[in-house]
């Protein structure tokens, strides 16, 4: 890198994304959790069928990620049903 080229400063976009997701979860409650878990599950399901076995997710193994997201979706669905009763 020459002295004339300057590195771009770090953009903490992920933190903004996390804050937005937290806001939606707070406002929409279990409906938001069900939606995000469903989207994540569908995305990982498609990626696994395409051959992805290791993820950048902390859980690493896509089977564990699918189990985690499926469990979140079940908990959200149970909370929604419980709130309707």
Coordinates of N, CA, C and O in Angstrom, one line a residue:
X1 N 0.9 -1.2 0.0 CA 0.0 0.0 0.0 C 0.9 1.2 0.0 O 1.8 1.4 0.8
X2 N 0.7 2.1 -0.9 CA 1.5 3.4 -0.9 C 0.9 4.4 0.0 O -0.2 4.2 0.6
X3 N 1.7 5.4 0.2 CA 1.2 6.5 1.2 C 0.0 7.2 0.7 O -0.7 7.8 1.5
X4 N -0.2 7.2 -0.6 CA -1.4 7.8 -1.2 C -2.7 7.0 -1.0 O -3.8 7.6 -1.0
X5 N -2.5 5.7 -0.9 CA -3.7 4.9 -0.7 C -4.0 4.8 0.8 O -3.1 4.5 1.6
X6 N -5.2 5.0 1.2 CA -5.6 4.9 2.6 C -6.6 3.8 2.7 O -7.5 3.7 1.9
X7 N -6.5 3.0 3.8 CA -7.4 1.9 4.0 C -8.7 2.5 4.5 O -8.8 3.5 5.2
X8 N -9.8 1.9 4.0 CA -11.1 2.3 4.4 C -11.3 2.0 5.9 O -10.8 1.0 6.4
X9 N -11.9 2.9 6.7 CA -12.1 2.6 8.1 C -13.1 1.4 8.2 O -13.9 1.2 7.4
X10 N -13.0 0.7 9.3 CA -13.9 -0.4 9.6 C -15.3 0.1 9.7 O -15.6 1.1 10.4
X11 N -16.2 -0.6 9.0 CA -17.6 -0.3 9.0 C -18.4 -1.3 9.8 O -18.5 -2.5 9.4
X12 N -18.8 -1.0 11.0 CA -19.5 -2.0 11.9 C -21.0 -2.2 11.4 O -21.9 -2.2 12.2
X13 N -21.2 -2.5 10.2 CA -22.5 -2.8 9.6 C -23.2 -3.9 10.4 O -24.4 -3.8 10.7
X14 N -22.5 -4.9 10.8 CA -23.2 -6.0 11.5 C -23.8 -5.5 12.7 O -24.9 -6.0 13.1
X15 N -23.2 -4.6 13.4 CA -23.8 -4.1 14.7 C -25.1 -3.4 14.4 O -26.1 -3.5 15.2
X16 N -25.2 -2.7 13.3 CA -26.5 -2.0 12.9 C -27.5 -3.1 12.6 O -28.7 -2.9 12.9
X17 N -27.1 -4.1 11.9 CA -28.0 -5.2 11.5 C -28.5 -5.9 12.8 O -29.7 -6.1 12.9
X18 N -27.6 -6.2 13.7 CA -28.0 -6.8 14.9 C -29.0 -5.9 15.7 O -30.0 -6.4 16.3
X19 N -28.8 -4.6 15.8 CA -29.7 -3.7 16.5 C -31.0 -3.7 15.8 O -32.1 -3.7 16.5
X20 N -31.1 -3.7 14.5 CA -32.3 -3.7 13.8 C -33.1 -5.0 14.0 O -34.3 -4.9 14.3
X21 N -32.4 -6.1 14.0 CA -33.1 -7.4 14.3 C -33.6 -7.4 15.7 O -34.7 -7.9 16.0
X22 N -32.8 -6.9 16.7 CA -33.3 -6.8 18.1 C -34.5 -5.9 18.2 O -35.5 -6.3 18.9
X23 N -34.6 -4.8 17.5 CA -35.7 -3.9 17.5 C -37.0 -4.6 17.0 O -38.0 -4.6 17.6
X24 N -36.8 -5.3 15.8 CA -37.9 -6.1 15.3 C -38.4 -7.1 16.2 O -39.6 -7.4 16.4
X25 N -37.5 -7.8 16.8 CA -37.8 -8.9 17.8 C -38.6 -8.3 19.0 O -39.6 -8.9 19.5
X26 N -38.2 -7.2 19.4 CA -38.8 -6.5 20.6 C -40.2 -6.1 20.2 O -41.2 -6.3 20.9
X27 N -40.4 -5.5 19.0 CA -41.7 -5.0 18.6 C -42.6 -6.1 18.2 O -43.8 -6.0 18.5
X28 N -42.1 -7.1 17.5 CA -43.0 -8.2 17.0 C -43.0 -9.4 17.8 O -43.8 -10.3 17.6
X29 N -42.2 -9.5 18.8 CA -42.1 -10.7 19.7 C -41.9 -12.0 19.0 O -41.1 -12.1 18.1
X30 N -42.7 -13.0 19.4 CA -42.5 -14.4 18.9 C -42.7 -14.5 17.3 O -42.2 -15.3 16.7
X31 N -43.5 -13.5 16.8 CA -43.7 -13.5 15.3 C -42.4 -13.3 14.6 O -42.1 -13.9 13.6
X32 N -41.6 -12.3 15.1 CA -40.3 -12.0 14.5 C -39.4 -13.2 14.6 O -38.7 -13.5 13.7
X33 N -39.4 -13.8 15.8 CA -38.5 -15.0 16.0 C -38.9 -16.1 15.1 O -38.0 -16.7 14.4
X34 N -40.2 -16.3 14.9 CA -40.6 -17.4 14.0 C -40.2 -17.1 12.6 O -39.7 -17.9 11.8
X35 N -40.4 -15.8 12.2 CA -40.0 -15.4 10.8 C -38.5 -15.5 10.5 O -38.1 -16.1 9.5
X36 N -37.7 -15.0 11.5 CA -36.2 -15.1 11.3 C -35.7 -16.5 11.3 O -34.8 -16.9 10.6
X37 N -36.3 -17.3 12.3 CA -35.8 -18.7 12.4 C -36.2 -19.4 11.1 O -35.5 -20.3 10.6
X38 N -37.4 -19.2 10.6 CA -37.9 -19.8 9.4 C -37.0 -19.5 8.2 O -36.7 -20.3 7.4
X39 N -36.7 -18.2 8.1 CA -35.8 -17.8 7.0 C -34.5 -18.4 7.1 O -33.9 -18.9 6.1
X40 N -33.9 -18.4 8.3 CA -32.6 -19.0 8.5 C -32.6 -20.5 8.2 O -31.7 -21.0 7.6
X41 N -33.7 -21.2 8.7 CA -33.8 -22.6 8.5 C -33.8 -22.9 7.0 O -33.1 -23.8 6.5
X42 N -34.7 -22.2 6.3 CA -34.8 -22.4 4.8 C -33.5 -22.1 4.1 O -33.1 -22.9 3.2
X43 N -32.8 -21.1 4.5 CA -31.5 -20.8 3.9 C -30.5 -21.9 4.1 O -29.7 -22.3 3.2
X44 N -30.4 -22.3 5.4 CA -29.4 -23.4 5.7 C -29.8 -24.7 5.1 O -28.9 -25.5 4.7
X45 N -31.1 -25.0 5.0 CA -31.6 -26.2 4.3 C -31.1 -26.2 2.9 O -30.6 -27.2 2.4
X46 N -31.4 -25.1 2.2 CA -31.0 -25.0 0.8 C -29.5 -25.1 0.6 O -29.0 -25.8 -0.3
X47 N -28.7 -24.5 1.5 CA -27.2 -24.5 1.4 C -26.7 -25.9 1.7 O -25.8 -26.4 1.1
X48 N -27.4 -26.6 2.7 CA -26.9 -28.0 3.0 C -27.2 -28.9 1.8 O -26.4 -29.8 1.5
X49 N -28.4 -28.8 1.2 CA -28.7 -29.6 0.0 C -27.7 -29.3 -1.1 O -27.5 -30.2 -2.0
X50 N -27.1 -28.1 -1.2 CA -26.2 -27.8 -2.2 C -24.8 -28.2 -1.8 O -23.8 -28.1 -2.6
X51 N -24.6 -28.8 -0.6 CA -23.3 -29.4 -0.3 C -22.6 -28.7 0.9 O -21.5 -29.1 1.3
X52 N -23.1 -27.6 1.5 CA -22.5 -27.0 2.6 C -22.6 -27.8 3.9 O -23.7 -28.2 4.3
X53 N -21.5 -28.2 4.4 CA -21.5 -29.0 5.7 C -20.9 -28.2 6.8 O -21.2 -28.5 8.0
X54 N -20.1 -27.2 6.6 CA -19.5 -26.4 7.6 C -19.9 -25.0 7.4 O -19.9 -24.4 6.3
X55 N -20.3 -24.3 8.5 CA -20.8 -22.9 8.4 C -19.9 -22.0 9.2 O -19.1 -22.4 10.1
X56 N -20.0 -20.7 8.9 CA -19.2 -19.7 9.7 C -20.0 -19.4 11.0 O -19.4 -18.7 11.9
X57 N -21.1 -20.0 11.2 CA -21.9 -19.8 12.4 C -21.1 -20.5 13.6 O -20.3 -21.4 13.3
X58 N -21.3 -20.0 14.8 CA -20.6 -20.5 15.9 C -20.7 -22.0 16.1 O -19.8 -22.8 16.5
X59 N -21.9 -22.6 15.7 CA -22.2 -24.0 15.8 C -21.4 -24.8 14.8 O -21.3 -26.0 14.9
X60 N -20.9 -24.2 13.7 CA -20.1 -24.8 12.7 C -20.9 -25.9 11.8 O -21.0 -25.7 10.6
X61 N -21.3 -27.0 12.4 CA -21.9 -28.0 11.6 C -23.3 -27.6 11.2 O -24.1 -27.2 12.1
X62 N -23.7 -27.7 9.9 CA -25.0 -27.2 9.5 C -26.1 -28.0 10.1 O -27.2 -27.4 10.2
X63 N -25.9 -29.2 10.4 CA -27.0 -30.0 11.1 C -27.3 -29.4 12.5 O -28.5 -29.3 12.8
X64 N -26.3 -28.9 13.2 CA -26.5 -28.3 14.5 C -27.2 -27.0 14.3 O -28.1 -26.6 15.1
X65 N -26.8 -26.2 13.2 CA -27.5 -24.9 13.0 C -29.0 -25.2 12.6 O -29.8 -24.5 13.1
X66 N -29.2 -26.2 11.8 CA -30.6 -26.5 11.4 C -31.4 -26.9 12.7 O -32.6 -26.5 12.8
X67 N -30.8 -27.7 13.6 CA -31.5 -28.1 14.8 C -31.8 -26.9 15.7 O -32.9 -26.7 16.2
X68 N -30.8 -26.0 15.8 CA -31.0 -24.8 16.6 C -32.1 -23.9 16.0 O -33.0 -23.4 16.8
X69 N -32.1 -23.6 14.7 CA -33.1 -22.8 14.1 C -34.5 -23.4 14.2 O -35.5 -22.8 14.4
X70 N -34.5 -24.8 14.0 CA -35.8 -25.5 14.1 C -36.4 -25.4 15.6 O -37.6 -25.2 15.7
X71 N -35.5 -25.5 16.5 CA -35.9 -25.4 17.9 C -36.4 -24.0 18.2 O -37.5 -23.8 18.9
X72 N -35.8 -22.9 17.7 CA -36.2 -21.6 17.9 C -37.6 -21.4 17.3 O -38.5 -20.7 17.8
X73 N -37.8 -22.0 16.1 CA -39.1 -21.8 15.4 C -40.2 -22.5 16.2 O -41.3 -22.0 16.4
X74 N -39.9 -23.7 16.8 CA -40.9 -24.4 17.6 C -41.2 -23.6 18.9 O -42.4 -23.5 19.3
X75 N -40.2 -23.0 19.5 CA -40.5 -22.2 20.7 C -41.3 -21.0 20.4 O -42.2 -20.7 21.1
X76 N -41.0 -20.4 19.3 CA -41.8 -19.2 18.8 C -43.3 -19.6 18.6 O -44.2 -18.9 19.0
X77 N -43.4 -20.7 17.9 CA -44.8 -21.2 17.6 C -45.5 -21.5 18.8 O -46.7 -21.2 19.0
X78 N -44.9 -22.1 19.8 CA -45.5 -22.4 21.1 C -45.9 -21.2 21.8 O -47.0 -21.1 22.4
X79 N -45.0 -20.1 21.8 CA -45.4 -18.9 22.4 C -46.6 -18.2 21.8 O -47.4 -17.6 22.4
X80 N -46.6 -18.3 20.4 CA -47.8 -17.7 19.7 C -49.1 -18.4 20.1 O -50.1 -17.8 20.4
X81 N -49.0 -19.7 20.1 CA -50.2 -20.5 20.4 C -50.6 -20.2 21.9 O -51.8 -20.0 22.2
X82 N -49.6 -20.1 22.8 CA -49.9 -19.9 24.2 C -50.6 -18.5 24.4 O -51.4 -18.3 25.2
X83 N -50.1 -17.5 23.6 CA -50.7 -16.2 23.7 C -52.1 -16.1 23.2 O -52.9 -15.2 23.6
X84 N -52.5 -17.0 22.3 CA -53.8 -17.0 21.8 C -54.9 -17.7 22.7 O -56.1 -17.5 22.5
X85 N -54.4 -18.4 23.6 CA -55.3 -19.2 24.5 C -55.7 -18.3 25.7 O -55.2 -17.5 26.2

